Amino acid sequence: MKNDFRASYPLWMMAFIVVLGILAFGLNSPIAEFVNTETETSLTIRLEALEGFIVFLSIILYFGLMAVYLMRLKKHNKENPTQKISPLAIRPPEYLEQDEGMTFITRKAVQKVYSFITLALPTLAVLAIVLPVPRLMIIYGILAIAFIQYLIYYLEIRKHFKGAEE
Amino acid sequence: MLKNRVKEMRARHSFTQSDLGKRVDVTRQTIAFIEKGEFSPSITLALKLAKALKIEVNELFWLEGEKEDEK
């Protein structure tokens, strides 16, 4: 499993989500001013020193992570010419469907994720409607759901792979 | 639940999971899932496994509760 890029793909996505969370904090903490009049449409974001540093750091982290991710992706595609992954693919590349056994465990993991999503999204929507939740908290709620869905998928696949070690 | 003798027959033929997987065109992990009883193979794969292990398919796979005395 360690060598299969598709199996570790959820970990990459979880890392990207964490970085996105840091960026969201940096961008939402300072004063953001949105002007939309007949003569002007502008978005002004004033960053203090700390927020500016957080935004700068998260952007650096994001591009660093992206560079390593693309290198690993390139390596995977070179080593697995029949199972290439496109960085722009719509179909989730973490699906393991080489044969019926792998398709079976992928289906089990996806079912668990689906069960979670069907509960988590309406819960978040109700919380956002009923409670005076700040925008940043809603963003964090969405990111948490995205993070947890990858975690559920990864743990389920890992459980089967661990049991399948020779 | 489907029971099987894949592990026993594989050992009898001195095949690794990878060897057997290559013979029936599946991954090593799928062989492991079948051996552990986590996954019930399709009829096609069951027939391929029986052929690779030189055994009748009903000797390789059976339903839990049936043939218990024989095994």
Tab-separated table of N, CA, C and O in Angstrom, chain A residues 65-165:
chain	number	residue	atom	x	y	z
A	65	LEU	N	3.734	21.722	-1.469
A	65	LEU	CA	3.012	20.447	-1.439
A	65	LEU	C	2.595	20.037	-2.853
A	65	LEU	O	2.709	18.866	-3.237
A	66	MET	N	2.150	21.015	-3.612
A	66	MET	CA	1.723	20.756	-4.992
A	66	MET	C	2.889	20.240	-5.838
A	66	MET	O	2.729	19.302	-6.635
A	67	ALA	N	4.083	20.833	-5.637
A	67	ALA	CA	5.265	20.413	-6.399
A	67	ALA	C	5.620	18.964	-6.077
A	67	ALA	O	5.861	18.155	-6.987
A	68	VAL	N	5.616	18.617	-4.783
A	68	VAL	CA	5.947	17.243	-4.376
A	68	VAL	C	4.874	16.273	-4.894
A	68	VAL	O	5.192	15.194	-5.406
A	69	TYR	N	3.612	16.699	-4.793
A	69	TYR	CA	2.493	15.870	-5.261
A	69	TYR	C	2.636	15.573	-6.764
A	69	TYR	O	2.492	14.420	-7.201
A	70	LEU	N	2.941	16.609	-7.545
A	70	LEU	CA	3.060	16.417	-8.992
A	70	LEU	C	4.258	15.536	-9.348
A	70	LEU	O	4.192	14.756	-10.297
A	71	MET	N	5.318	15.638	-8.536
A	71	MET	CA	6.496	14.772	-8.773
A	71	MET	C	6.138	13.316	-8.511
A	71	MET	O	6.518	12.424	-9.264
A	72	ARG	N	5.405	13.069	-7.405
A	72	ARG	CA	4.989	11.704	-7.059
A	72	ARG	C	4.016	11.152	-8.119
A	72	ARG	O	4.065	9.985	-8.471
A	73	LEU	N	3.177	12.041	-8.611
A	73	LEU	CA	2.213	11.656	-9.641
A	73	LEU	C	2.937	11.256	-10.930
A	73	LEU	O	2.613	10.234	-11.552
A	74	LYS	N	3.944	12.041	-11.261
A	74	LYS	CA	4.738	11.774	-12.460
A	74	LYS	C	5.457	10.433	-12.318
A	74	LYS	O	5.505	9.634	-13.259
A	75	LYS	N	5.996	10.185	-11.106
A	75	LYS	CA	6.712	8.932	-10.835
A	75	LYS	C	5.744	7.745	-10.958
A	75	LYS	O	6.081	6.723	-11.555
A	76	HIS	N	4.550	7.920	-10.395
A	76	HIS	CA	3.540	6.850	-10.467
A	76	HIS	C	3.197	6.549	-11.932
A	76	HIS	O	3.145	5.383	-12.333
A	77	ASN	N	2.971	7.597	-12.721
A	77	ASN	CA	2.591	7.408	-14.126
A	77	ASN	C	3.707	6.759	-14.935
A	77	ASN	O	3.434	5.992	-15.856
A	78	LYS	N	4.948	7.051	-14.538
A	78	LYS	CA	6.092	6.454	-15.239
A	78	LYS	C	6.190	4.959	-14.891
A	78	LYS	O	6.462	4.130	-15.757
A	79	GLU	N	5.954	4.648	-13.608
A	79	GLU	CA	6.063	3.255	-13.152
A	79	GLU	C	4.841	2.421	-13.506
A	79	GLU	O	4.901	1.197	-13.540
A	80	ASN	N	3.707	3.082	-13.703
A	80	ASN	CA	2.459	2.362	-14.014
A	80	ASN	C	1.826	2.918	-15.288
A	80	ASN	O	0.800	3.601	-15.235
A	81	PRO	N	2.471	2.635	-16.440
A	81	PRO	CA	1.956	3.228	-17.690
A	81	PRO	C	0.534	2.803	-18.036
A	81	PRO	O	-0.168	3.514	-18.751
A	82	THR	N	0.081	1.649	-17.499
A	82	THR	CA	-1.289	1.203	-17.809
A	82	THR	C	-2.319	1.781	-16.835
A	82	THR	O	-3.512	1.653	-17.052
A	83	GLN	N	-1.839	2.355	-15.740
A	83	GLN	CA	-2.765	2.922	-14.743
A	83	GLN	C	-2.419	4.377	-14.453
A	83	GLN	O	-2.245	4.775	-13.297
A	84	LYS	N	-2.284	5.139	-15.507
A	84	LYS	CA	-1.902	6.550	-15.353
A	84	LYS	C	-3.012	7.354	-14.679
A	84	LYS	O	-4.188	7.076	-14.867
A	85	ILE	N	-2.582	8.347	-13.916
A	85	ILE	CA	-3.533	9.247	-13.260
A	85	ILE	C	-3.349	10.632	-13.852
A	85	ILE	O	-2.230	11.155	-13.894
A	86	SER	N	-4.436	11.223	-14.308
A	86	SER	CA	-4.365	12.586	-14.815
A	86	SER	C	-4.638	13.546	-13.654
A	86	SER	O	-5.589	13.343	-12.895
A	87	PRO	N	-3.804	14.602	-13.514
A	87	PRO	CA	-4.069	15.560	-12.422
A	87	PRO	C	-5.389	16.299	-12.608
A	87	PRO	O	-5.906	16.904	-11.685
A	88	LEU	N	-5.943	16.249	-13.825
A	88	LEU	CA	-7.199	16.962	-14.099
A	88	LEU	C	-8.396	16.010	-14.198
A	88	LEU	O	-9.487	16.422	-14.602
A	89	ALA	N	-8.192	14.758	-13.812
A	89	ALA	CA	-9.269	13.775	-13.937
A	89	ALA	C	-10.438	14.113	-13.011
A	89	ALA	O	-10.230	14.550	-11.875
A	90	ILE	N	-11.643	13.921	-13.501
A	90	ILE	CA	-12.834	14.166	-12.679
A	90	ILE	C	-13.078	12.961	-11.769
A	90	ILE	O	-13.431	13.106	-10.607
A	91	ARG	N	-12.855	11.760	-12.315
A	91	ARG	CA	-13.053	10.535	-11.541
A	91	ARG	C	-11.998	10.448	-10.436
A	91	ARG	O	-10.804	10.611	-10.707
A	92	PRO	N	-12.415	10.236	-9.178
A	92	PRO	CA	-11.429	10.204	-8.090
A	92	PRO	C	-10.329	9.161	-8.331
A	92	PRO	O	-10.641	7.986	-8.522
A	93	PRO	N	-9.075	9.589	-8.352
A	93	PRO	CA	-7.989	8.641	-8.651
A	93	PRO	C	-7.742	7.631	-7.540
A	93	PRO	O	-7.026	6.660	-7.756
A	94	GLU	N	-8.323	7.851	-6.356
A	94	GLU	CA	-8.094	6.900	-5.264
A	94	GLU	C	-8.890	5.606	-5.430
A	94	GLU	O	-8.679	4.656	-4.681
A	95	TYR	N	-9.801	5.580	-6.403
A	95	TYR	CA	-10.544	4.340	-6.646
A	95	TYR	C	-9.580	3.253	-7.113
A	95	TYR	O	-8.836	3.450	-8.063
A	96	LEU	N	-9.617	2.112	-6.426
A	96	LEU	CA	-8.760	0.983	-6.795
A	96	LEU	C	-9.645	-0.034	-7.513
A	96	LEU	O	-10.484	-0.670	-6.885
A	97	GLU	N	-9.465	-0.142	-8.806
A	97	GLU	CA	-10.367	-1.007	-9.579
A	97	GLU	C	-9.615	-1.893	-10.563
A	97	GLU	O	-10.082	-2.138	-11.668
A	98	GLN	N	-8.438	-2.387	-10.118
A	98	GLN	CA	-7.662	-3.232	-11.023
A	98	GLN	C	-8.358	-4.554	-11.307
A	98	GLN	O	-8.173	-5.152	-12.345
A	99	ASP	N	-9.107	-5.041	-10.303
A	99	ASP	CA	-9.808	-6.313	-10.474
A	99	ASP	C	-11.014	-6.329	-9.543
A	99	ASP	O	-11.277	-5.348	-8.837
A	100	GLU	N	-11.734	-7.446	-9.519
A	100	GLU	CA	-12.990	-7.478	-8.752
A	100	GLU	C	-12.784	-7.374	-7.242
A	100	GLU	O	-13.634	-6.815	-6.542
A	101	GLY	N	-11.658	-7.876	-6.740
A	101	GLY	CA	-11.379	-7.785	-5.301
A	101	GLY	C	-11.139	-6.349	-4.865
A	101	GLY	O	-11.651	-5.892	-3.841
A	102	MET	N	-10.352	-5.642	-5.669
A	102	MET	CA	-10.046	-4.240	-5.359
A	102	MET	C	-11.301	-3.372	-5.520
A	102	MET	O	-11.531	-2.457	-4.730
A	103	THR	N	-12.098	-3.689	-6.528
A	103	THR	CA	-13.350	-2.956	-6.730
A	103	THR	C	-14.271	-3.153	-5.526
A	103	THR	O	-14.948	-2.214	-5.089
A	104	PHE	N	-14.252	-4.359	-4.971
A	104	PHE	CA	-15.090	-4.678	-3.817
A	104	PHE	C	-14.706	-3.830	-2.598
A	104	PHE	O	-15.567	-3.236	-1.946
A	105	ILE	N	-13.392	-3.733	-2.298
A	105	ILE	CA	-12.995	-2.950	-1.122
A	105	ILE	C	-13.195	-1.452	-1.362
A	105	ILE	O	-13.520	-0.710	-0.445
A	106	THR	N	-13.022	-1.031	-2.613
A	106	THR	CA	-13.283	0.383	-2.943
A	106	THR	C	-14.758	0.691	-2.703
A	106	THR	O	-15.103	1.720	-2.116
A	107	ARG	N	-15.628	-0.228	-3.133
A	107	ARG	CA	-17.068	-0.027	-2.934
A	107	ARG	C	-17.424	0.064	-1.454
A	107	ARG	O	-18.198	0.922	-1.036
A	108	LYS	N	-16.796	-0.798	-0.649
A	108	LYS	CA	-17.066	-0.776	0.794
A	108	LYS	C	-16.651	0.570	1.403
A	108	LYS	O	-17.364	1.149	2.212
A	109	ALA	N	-15.468	1.051	0.993
A	109	ALA	CA	-14.967	2.330	1.513
A	109	ALA	C	-15.855	3.483	1.066
A	109	ALA	O	-16.188	4.378	1.857
A	110	VAL	N	-16.268	3.450	-0.203
A	110	VAL	CA	-17.114	4.521	-0.746
A	110	VAL	C	-18.479	4.522	-0.044
A	110	VAL	O	-19.036	5.595	0.233
A	111	GLN	N	-19.004	3.338	0.270
A	111	GLN	CA	-20.280	3.257	0.997
A	111	GLN	C	-20.175	3.933	2.359
A	111	GLN	O	-21.084	4.640	2.789
A	112	LYS	N	-19.055	3.705	3.035
A	112	LYS	CA	-18.853	4.331	4.350
A	112	LYS	C	-18.792	5.855	4.221
A	112	LYS	O	-19.348	6.580	5.038
A	113	VAL	N	-18.073	6.314	3.200
A	113	VAL	CA	-17.952	7.762	2.971
A	113	VAL	C	-19.326	8.356	2.662
A	113	VAL	O	-19.708	9.391	3.214
A	114	TYR	N	-20.085	7.657	1.823
A	114	TYR	CA	-21.417	8.142	1.436
A	114	TYR	C	-22.323	8.245	2.665
A	114	TYR	O	-23.049	9.238	2.828
A	115	SER	N	-22.259	7.242	3.534
A	115	SER	CA	-23.067	7.256	4.765
A	115	SER	C	-22.719	8.480	5.613
A	115	SER	O	-23.599	9.123	6.190
A	116	PHE	N	-21.438	8.777	5.682
A	116	PHE	CA	-20.990	9.937	6.453
A	116	PHE	C	-21.480	11.245	5.831
A	116	PHE	O	-22.028	12.112	6.520
A	117	ILE	N	-21.307	11.364	4.514
A	117	ILE	CA	-21.676	12.600	3.812
A	117	ILE	C	-23.174	12.885	3.941
A	117	ILE	O	-23.586	14.033	4.163
A	118	THR	N	-23.992	11.829	3.798
A	118	THR	CA	-25.446	12.033	3.846
A	118	THR	C	-25.893	12.550	5.217
A	118	THR	O	-26.937	13.172	5.328
A	119	LEU	N	-25.098	12.287	6.235
A	119	LEU	CA	-25.427	12.779	7.580
A	119	LEU	C	-24.760	14.136	7.847
A	119	LEU	O	-25.384	15.059	8.383
A	120	ALA	N	-23.498	14.234	7.454
A	120	ALA	CA	-22.709	15.423	7.796
A	120	ALA	C	-23.159	16.697	7.079
A	120	ALA	O	-23.263	17.757	7.702
A	121	LEU	N	-23.437	16.598	5.782
A	121	LEU	CA	-23.801	17.810	5.025
A	121	LEU	C	-25.111	18.444	5.500
A	121	LEU	O	-25.142	19.651	5.757
A	122	PRO	N	-26.196	17.656	5.657
A	122	PRO	CA	-27.425	18.291	6.177
A	122	PRO	C	-27.234	18.850	7.587
A	122	PRO	O	-27.793	19.903	7.907
A	123	THR	N	-26.437	18.166	8.418
A	123	THR	CA	-26.180	18.660	9.777
A	123	THR	C	-25.500	20.021	9.722
A	123	THR	O	-25.895	20.954	10.435
A	124	LEU	N	-24.495	20.122	8.862
A	124	LEU	CA	-23.783	21.399	8.717
A	124	LEU	C	-24.737	22.482	8.199
A	124	LEU	O	-24.714	23.620	8.694
A	125	ALA	N	-25.574	22.117	7.235
A	125	ALA	CA	-26.522	23.087	6.670
A	125	ALA	C	-27.480	23.581	7.754
A	125	ALA	O	-27.731	24.796	7.861
A	126	VAL	N	-28.000	22.670	8.566
A	126	VAL	CA	-28.939	23.051	9.643
A	126	VAL	C	-28.236	23.963	10.655
A	126	VAL	O	-28.782	24.992	11.062
A	127	LEU	N	-27.015	23.607	11.018
A	127	LEU	CA	-26.256	24.427	11.975
A	127	LEU	C	-26.047	25.836	11.430
A	127	LEU	O	-26.182	26.823	12.149
A	128	ALA	N	-25.709	25.909	10.131
A	128	ALA	CA	-25.471	27.220	9.510
A	128	ALA	C	-26.748	28.047	9.424
A	128	ALA	O	-26.715	29.275	9.511
A	129	ILE	N	-27.887	27.365	9.257
A	129	ILE	CA	-29.177	28.083	9.159
A	129	ILE	C	-29.634	28.564	10.540
A	129	ILE	O	-30.036	29.707	10.715
A	130	VAL	N	-29.565	27.672	11.519
A	130	VAL	CA	-30.125	27.943	12.847
A	130	VAL	C	-29.225	28.835	13.707
A	130	VAL	O	-29.702	29.752	14.364
A	131	LEU	N	-27.945	28.567	13.688
A	131	LEU	CA	-27.018	29.302	14.560
A	131	LEU	C	-26.351	30.464	13.823
A	131	LEU	O	-26.116	30.376	12.615
A	132	PRO	N	-26.032	31.515	14.557
A	132	PRO	CA	-25.311	32.629	13.923
A	132	PRO	C	-23.816	32.273	13.777
A	132	PRO	O	-22.966	32.818	14.481
A	133	VAL	N	-23.557	31.341	12.883
A	133	VAL	CA	-22.191	30.823	12.731
A	133	VAL	C	-21.373	31.769	11.853
A	133	VAL	O	-21.825	32.154	10.769
A	134	PRO	N	-20.185	32.156	12.309
A	134	PRO	CA	-19.339	33.009	11.457
A	134	PRO	C	-18.954	32.271	10.162
A	134	PRO	O	-18.895	31.038	10.140
A	135	ARG	N	-18.662	33.059	9.141
A	135	ARG	CA	-18.333	32.497	7.829
A	135	ARG	C	-17.156	31.518	7.904
A	135	ARG	O	-17.161	30.460	7.285
A	136	LEU	N	-16.154	31.901	8.710
A	136	LEU	CA	-14.964	31.049	8.820
A	136	LEU	C	-15.315	29.667	9.392
A	136	LEU	O	-14.756	28.653	8.975
A	137	MET	N	-16.271	29.648	10.324
A	137	MET	CA	-16.669	28.377	10.926
A	137	MET	C	-17.376	27.479	9.902
A	137	MET	O	-17.216	26.260	9.914
A	138	ILE	N	-18.161	28.118	9.019
A	138	ILE	CA	-18.832	27.336	7.955
A	138	ILE	C	-17.780	26.750	7.009
A	138	ILE	O	-17.846	25.578	6.624
A	139	ILE	N	-16.776	27.583	6.682
A	139	ILE	CA	-15.686	27.105	5.817
A	139	ILE	C	-14.974	25.930	6.495
A	139	ILE	O	-14.714	24.898	5.869
A	140	TYR	N	-14.708	26.081	7.792
A	140	TYR	CA	-14.042	24.996	8.526
A	140	TYR	C	-14.925	23.751	8.599
A	140	TYR	O	-14.425	22.637	8.565
A	141	GLY	N	-16.234	23.956	8.692
A	141	GLY	CA	-17.156	22.808	8.696
A	141	GLY	C	-17.077	22.039	7.390
A	141	GLY	O	-16.990	20.797	7.397
A	142	ILE	N	-17.060	22.773	6.281
A	142	ILE	CA	-16.974	22.127	4.956
A	142	ILE	C	-15.627	21.409	4.817
A	142	ILE	O	-15.558	20.264	4.363
A	143	LEU	N	-14.551	22.094	5.239
A	143	LEU	CA	-13.215	21.482	5.149
A	143	LEU	C	-13.116	20.251	6.049
A	143	LEU	O	-12.475	19.252	5.678
A	144	ALA	N	-13.752	20.317	7.220
A	144	ALA	CA	-13.723	19.157	8.140
A	144	ALA	C	-14.428	17.963	7.512
A	144	ALA	O	-13.941	16.832	7.595
A	145	ILE	N	-15.560	18.225	6.855
A	145	ILE	CA	-16.282	17.118	6.184
A	145	ILE	C	-15.403	16.521	5.075
A	145	ILE	O	-15.289	15.300	4.958
A	146	ALA	N	-14.776	17.404	4.299
A	146	ALA	CA	-13.897	16.926	3.220
A	146	ALA	C	-12.739	16.110	3.798
A	146	ALA	O	-12.386	15.049	3.272
A	147	PHE	N	-12.166	16.610	4.896
A	147	PHE	CA	-11.033	15.922	5.536
A	147	PHE	C	-11.473	14.542	6.060
A	147	PHE	O	-10.813	13.535	5.804
A	148	ILE	N	-12.609	14.528	6.758
A	148	ILE	CA	-13.077	13.268	7.362
A	148	ILE	C	-13.460	12.240	6.299
A	148	ILE	O	-13.210	11.046	6.472
A	149	GLN	N	-14.031	12.692	5.186
A	149	GLN	CA	-14.401	11.717	4.147
A	149	GLN	C	-13.153	11.026	3.595
A	149	GLN	O	-13.168	9.814	3.361
A	150	TYR	N	-12.072	11.768	3.413
A	150	TYR	CA	-10.824	11.142	2.952
A	150	TYR	C	-10.251	10.220	4.025
A	150	TYR	O	-9.708	9.159	3.720
A	151	LEU	N	-10.384	10.643	5.291
A	151	LEU	CA	-9.873	9.832	6.400
A	151	LEU	C	-10.628	8.493	6.473
A	151	LEU	O	-10.004	7.433	6.602
A	152	ILE	N	-11.957	8.552	6.364
A	152	ILE	CA	-12.772	7.323	6.395
A	152	ILE	C	-12.353	6.398	5.257
A	152	ILE	O	-12.135	5.205	5.455
A	153	TYR	N	-12.226	6.965	4.070
A	153	TYR	CA	-11.853	6.173	2.890
A	153	TYR	C	-10.479	5.531	3.094
A	153	TYR	O	-10.306	4.325	2.887
A	154	TYR	N	-9.516	6.344	3.541
A	154	TYR	CA	-8.154	5.846	3.703
A	154	TYR	C	-8.078	4.728	4.751
A	154	TYR	O	-7.454	3.689	4.518
A	155	LEU	N	-8.743	4.947	5.896
A	155	LEU	CA	-8.687	3.950	6.975
A	155	LEU	C	-9.341	2.635	6.556
A	155	LEU	O	-8.850	1.559	6.905
A	156	GLU	N	-10.434	2.719	5.800
A	156	GLU	CA	-11.116	1.498	5.354
A	156	GLU	C	-10.226	0.707	4.382
A	156	GLU	O	-10.075	-0.505	4.523
A	157	ILE	N	-9.626	1.409	3.437
A	157	ILE	CA	-8.749	0.740	2.465
A	157	ILE	C	-7.536	0.155	3.191
A	157	ILE	O	-7.149	-0.991	2.960
A	158	ARG	N	-6.977	0.943	4.113
A	158	ARG	CA	-5.784	0.489	4.839
A	158	ARG	C	-6.094	-0.764	5.671
A	158	ARG	O	-5.267	-1.662	5.759
A	159	LYS	N	-7.287	-0.795	6.262
A	159	LYS	CA	-7.682	-1.944	7.076
A	159	LYS	C	-7.630	-3.228	6.233
A	159	LYS	O	-7.072	-4.238	6.664
A	160	HIS	N	-8.155	-3.160	5.028
A	160	HIS	CA	-8.165	-4.342	4.156
A	160	HIS	C	-6.762	-4.689	3.672
A	160	HIS	O	-6.382	-5.849	3.628
A	161	PHE	N	-5.995	-3.658	3.338
A	161	PHE	CA	-4.641	-3.895	2.842
A	161	PHE	C	-3.754	-4.495	3.933
A	161	PHE	O	-2.939	-5.365	3.665
A	162	LYS	N	-3.936	-4.012	5.164
A	162	LYS	CA	-3.118	-4.537	6.272
A	162	LYS	C	-3.406	-6.012	6.495
A	162	LYS	O	-2.499	-6.803	6.717
A	163	GLY	N	-4.676	-6.362	6.429
A	163	GLY	CA	-5.072	-7.756	6.608
A	163	GLY	C	-4.642	-8.636	5.459
A	163	GLY	O	-4.613	-9.857	5.586
A	164	ALA	N	-4.315	-8.014	4.320
A	164	ALA	CA	-3.963	-8.784	3.130
A	164	ALA	C	-2.468	-8.946	2.940
A	164	ALA	O	-2.021	-9.447	1.920
A	165	GLU	N	-1.689	-8.506	3.950
A	165	GLU	CA	-0.234	-8.631	3.810
A	165	GLU	C	0.174	-10.093	3.891
A	165	GLU	O	-0.337	-10.842	4.705
